Short mmCIF file of C-alpha atoms in Angstrom, two decimals:
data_model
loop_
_atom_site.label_atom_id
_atom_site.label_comp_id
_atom_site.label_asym_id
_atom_site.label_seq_id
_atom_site.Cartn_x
_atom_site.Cartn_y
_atom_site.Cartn_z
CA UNK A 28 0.00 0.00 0.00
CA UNK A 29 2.85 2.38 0.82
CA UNK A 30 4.25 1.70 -2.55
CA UNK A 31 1.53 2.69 -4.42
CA UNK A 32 1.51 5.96 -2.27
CA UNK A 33 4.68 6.80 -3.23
CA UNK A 34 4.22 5.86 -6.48
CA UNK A 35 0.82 8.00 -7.04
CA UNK A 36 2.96 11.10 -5.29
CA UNK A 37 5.61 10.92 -8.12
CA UNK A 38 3.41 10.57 -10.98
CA UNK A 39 1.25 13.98 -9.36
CA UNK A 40 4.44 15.62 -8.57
CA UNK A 41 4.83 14.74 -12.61
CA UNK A 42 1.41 16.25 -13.67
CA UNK A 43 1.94 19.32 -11.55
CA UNK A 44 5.55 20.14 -13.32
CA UNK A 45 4.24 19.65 -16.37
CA UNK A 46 1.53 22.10 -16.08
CA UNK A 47 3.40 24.85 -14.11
CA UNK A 48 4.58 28.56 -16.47
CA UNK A 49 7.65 29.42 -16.36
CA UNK A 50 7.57 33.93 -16.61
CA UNK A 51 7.28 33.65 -20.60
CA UNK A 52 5.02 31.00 -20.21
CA UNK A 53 6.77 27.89 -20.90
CA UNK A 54 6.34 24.46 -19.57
CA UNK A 55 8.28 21.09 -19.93
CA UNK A 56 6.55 17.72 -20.37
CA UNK A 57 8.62 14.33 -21.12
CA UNK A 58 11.71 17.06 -21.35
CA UNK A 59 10.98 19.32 -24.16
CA UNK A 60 9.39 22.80 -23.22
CA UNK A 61 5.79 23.82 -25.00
CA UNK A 62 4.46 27.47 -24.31
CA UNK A 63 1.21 28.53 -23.28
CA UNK A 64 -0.16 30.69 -26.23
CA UNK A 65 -3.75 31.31 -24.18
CA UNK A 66 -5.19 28.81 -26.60
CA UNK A 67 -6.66 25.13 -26.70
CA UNK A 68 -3.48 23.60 -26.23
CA UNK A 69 -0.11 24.71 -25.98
CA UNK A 70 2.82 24.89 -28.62
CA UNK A 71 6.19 22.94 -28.72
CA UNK A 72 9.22 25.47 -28.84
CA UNK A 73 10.94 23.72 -31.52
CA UNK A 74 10.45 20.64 -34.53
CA UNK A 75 10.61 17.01 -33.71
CA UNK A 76 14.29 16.45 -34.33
CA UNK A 77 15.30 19.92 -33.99
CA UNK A 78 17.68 21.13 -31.09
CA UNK A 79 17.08 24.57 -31.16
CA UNK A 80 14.21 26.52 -32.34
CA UNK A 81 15.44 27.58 -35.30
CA UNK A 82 16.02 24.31 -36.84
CA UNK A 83 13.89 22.36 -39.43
CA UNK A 84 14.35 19.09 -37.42
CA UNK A 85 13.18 15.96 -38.46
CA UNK A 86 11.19 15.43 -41.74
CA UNK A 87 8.66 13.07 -42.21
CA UNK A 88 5.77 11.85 -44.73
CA UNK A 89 2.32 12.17 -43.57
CA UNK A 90 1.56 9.04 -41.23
CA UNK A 91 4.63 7.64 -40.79
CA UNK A 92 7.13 7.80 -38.28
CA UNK A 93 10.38 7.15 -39.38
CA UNK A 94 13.33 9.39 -41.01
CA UNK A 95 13.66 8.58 -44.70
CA UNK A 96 16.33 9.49 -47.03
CA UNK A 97 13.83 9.62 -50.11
CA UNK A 98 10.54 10.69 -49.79
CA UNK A 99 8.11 9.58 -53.24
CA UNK A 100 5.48 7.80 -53.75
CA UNK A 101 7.37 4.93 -54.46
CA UNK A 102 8.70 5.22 -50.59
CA UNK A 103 5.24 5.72 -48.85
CA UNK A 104 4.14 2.61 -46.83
CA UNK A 105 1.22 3.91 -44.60
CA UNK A 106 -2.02 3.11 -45.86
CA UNK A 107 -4.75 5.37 -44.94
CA UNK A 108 -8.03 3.96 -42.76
CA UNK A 109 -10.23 6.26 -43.90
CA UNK A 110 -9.62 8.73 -40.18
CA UNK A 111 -10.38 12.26 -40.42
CA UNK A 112 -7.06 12.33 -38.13
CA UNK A 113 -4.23 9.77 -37.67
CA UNK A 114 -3.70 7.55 -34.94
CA UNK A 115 -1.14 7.90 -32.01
CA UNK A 116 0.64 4.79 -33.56
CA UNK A 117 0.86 6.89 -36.98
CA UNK A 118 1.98 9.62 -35.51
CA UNK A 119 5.51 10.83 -35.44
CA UNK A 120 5.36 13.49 -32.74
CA UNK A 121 3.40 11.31 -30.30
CA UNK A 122 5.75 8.00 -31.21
CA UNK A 123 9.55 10.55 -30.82
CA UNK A 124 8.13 12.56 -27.95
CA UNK A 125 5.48 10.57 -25.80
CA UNK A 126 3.01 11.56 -23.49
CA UNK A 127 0.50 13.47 -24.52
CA UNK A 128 2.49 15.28 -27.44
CA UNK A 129 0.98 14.80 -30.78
CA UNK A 130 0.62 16.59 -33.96
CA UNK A 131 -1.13 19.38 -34.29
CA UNK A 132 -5.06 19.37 -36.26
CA UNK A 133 -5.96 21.46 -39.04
CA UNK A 134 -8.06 22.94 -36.57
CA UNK A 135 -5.83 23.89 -34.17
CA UNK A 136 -3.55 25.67 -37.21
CA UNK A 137 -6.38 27.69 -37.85
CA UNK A 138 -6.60 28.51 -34.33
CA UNK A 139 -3.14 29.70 -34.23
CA UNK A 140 -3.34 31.77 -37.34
CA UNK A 141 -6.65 33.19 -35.93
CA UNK A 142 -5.72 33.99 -32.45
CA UNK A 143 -2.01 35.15 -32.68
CA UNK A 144 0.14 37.81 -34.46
CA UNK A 145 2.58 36.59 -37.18
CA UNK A 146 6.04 38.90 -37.70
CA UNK A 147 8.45 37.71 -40.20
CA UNK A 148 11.73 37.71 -38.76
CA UNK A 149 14.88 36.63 -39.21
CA UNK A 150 16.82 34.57 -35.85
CA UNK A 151 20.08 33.53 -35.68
CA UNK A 152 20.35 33.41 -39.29
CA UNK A 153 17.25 31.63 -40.12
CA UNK A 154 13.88 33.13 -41.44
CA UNK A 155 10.60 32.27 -40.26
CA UNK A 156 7.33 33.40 -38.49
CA UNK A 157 7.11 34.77 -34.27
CA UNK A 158 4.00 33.47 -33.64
CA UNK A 159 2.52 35.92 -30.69
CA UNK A 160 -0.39 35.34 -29.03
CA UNK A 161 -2.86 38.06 -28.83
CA UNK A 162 -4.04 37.42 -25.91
CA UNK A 163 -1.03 37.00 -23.12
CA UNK A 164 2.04 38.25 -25.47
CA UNK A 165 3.45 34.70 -25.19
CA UNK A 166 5.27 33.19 -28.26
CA UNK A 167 6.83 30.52 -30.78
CA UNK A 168 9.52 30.68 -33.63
CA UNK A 169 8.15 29.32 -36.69
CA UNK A 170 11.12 28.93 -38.64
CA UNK A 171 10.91 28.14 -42.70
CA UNK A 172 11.95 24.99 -42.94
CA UNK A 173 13.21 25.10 -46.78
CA UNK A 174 15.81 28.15 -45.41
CA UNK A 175 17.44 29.18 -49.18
CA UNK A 176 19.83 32.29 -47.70
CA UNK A 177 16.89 34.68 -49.21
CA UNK A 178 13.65 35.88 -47.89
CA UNK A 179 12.17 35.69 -50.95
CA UNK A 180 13.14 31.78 -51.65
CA UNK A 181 13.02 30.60 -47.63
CA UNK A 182 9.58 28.81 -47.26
CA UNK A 183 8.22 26.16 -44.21
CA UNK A 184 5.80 23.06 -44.46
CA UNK A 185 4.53 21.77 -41.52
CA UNK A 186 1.97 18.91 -41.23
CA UNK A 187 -1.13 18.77 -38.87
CA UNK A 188 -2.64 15.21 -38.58
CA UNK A 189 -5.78 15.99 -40.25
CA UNK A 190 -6.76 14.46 -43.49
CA UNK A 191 -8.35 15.74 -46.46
CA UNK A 192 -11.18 14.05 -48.39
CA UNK A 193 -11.78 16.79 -51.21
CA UNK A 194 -10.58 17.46 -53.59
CA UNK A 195 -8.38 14.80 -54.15
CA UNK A 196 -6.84 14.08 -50.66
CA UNK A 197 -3.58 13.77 -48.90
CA UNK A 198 -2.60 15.41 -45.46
CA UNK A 199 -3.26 18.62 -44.35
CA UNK A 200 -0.67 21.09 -43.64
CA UNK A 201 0.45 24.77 -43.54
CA UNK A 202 2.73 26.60 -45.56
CA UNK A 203 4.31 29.71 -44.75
CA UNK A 204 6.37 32.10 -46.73
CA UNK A 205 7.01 35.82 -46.28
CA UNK A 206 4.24 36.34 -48.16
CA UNK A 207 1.57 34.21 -47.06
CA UNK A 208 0.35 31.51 -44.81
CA UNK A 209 -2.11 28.80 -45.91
CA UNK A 210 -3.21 25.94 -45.29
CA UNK A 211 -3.25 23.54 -48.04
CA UNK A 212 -2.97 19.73 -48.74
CA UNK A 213 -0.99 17.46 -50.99
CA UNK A 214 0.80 14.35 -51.41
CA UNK A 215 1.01 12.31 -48.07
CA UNK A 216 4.80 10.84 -49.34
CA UNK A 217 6.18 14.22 -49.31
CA UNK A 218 8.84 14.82 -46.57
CA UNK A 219 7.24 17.51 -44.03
CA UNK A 220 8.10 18.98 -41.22
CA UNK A 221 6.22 18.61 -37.45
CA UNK A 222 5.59 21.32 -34.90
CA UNK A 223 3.99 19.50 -31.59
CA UNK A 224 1.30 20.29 -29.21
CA UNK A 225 0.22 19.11 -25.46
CA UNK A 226 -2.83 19.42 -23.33
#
């Protein structure tokens, strides 16, 4: 009985950590920090695979998990079950992170893009979006993940877990260039990049 006392005070002491701000309103969960954007769930600071916020990280096509070093249709294994959204199994940010990270929904994109301020920048020699949040002034580095030395040429793709039916479907994701951010969808075998959330 004792040991499951001490056990259920370490896995609270857990859940309480994981939950607590930090003063720009970051939090850590299975070691890698999220921030607290004052929306439905909270943004990863950085790309599965990436050490640093500024880097593209880890590419992957859309319901797999694994690091490829050719991405075409020839290459694509997972077959799609008909879900609106993919699995925990089939997905790479909840399989390389654990816990309750996943991949974001098309939903929650539009959230962000609704909800929060996006600046071009460029940060530590790498273009992309700050992503502020319009309502607590709390925010994310976005950068492009196709970085070409140029403004004009750097461009990001970043998959959300949602799947779409029509027109002719393939994953959902956004795109983001200095010029515009969208949310589109294509082939599923393309090599894409992940940006995490957490409840």
């Amino acid at each position: 009985m004792k040991k499951f006392g001490v056990i259920f005070a370490c896995l609270a002491m857990l859940f309480v950590s994981c939950e607590q701000n930090g003063p720009d309103g970051t939090a850590s969960l299975n070691g890698h920090e999220c921030v607290d954007l004052g929306l439905s769930v909270r943004w990863a600071t950085m790309n599965v695979g990436a050490e640093s916020p500024e880097q593209a990280g880890a590419a992957f096509a859309w319901g797999e998990t694994k690091v490829k070093s050719t991405y075409t249709s020839a290459t694509y294994f997972y077959e799609h079950d008909g879900s609106a959204t993919l699995k925990p199994e089939n997905d790479a940010a909840h399989v390389h992170w654990g816990g309750r990270w996943r991949m974001p929904t098309d939903e929650e994109w539009k959230e962000l893009q609704a909800y929060c301020t996006w600046t071009w920048i460029e940060k530590n020699g790498v273009y992309g979006y700050e992503v502020s949040s319009m309502t607590n002034g709390n925010s994310i580095f976005l950068p492009a993940t196709y970085n070409l030395n140029t403004t004009y040429l750097a461009y990001g793709i970043y998959w959300s877990s949602s799947y779409a039916v029509y027109p002719s479907g393939g994953g959902i994701f956004l795109k983001i260039n200095v010029e515009r951010i969208s949310r589109e969808w294509g082939g599923p075998y393309e090599g894409s990049y992940i940006r995490p959330v957490c409840k």
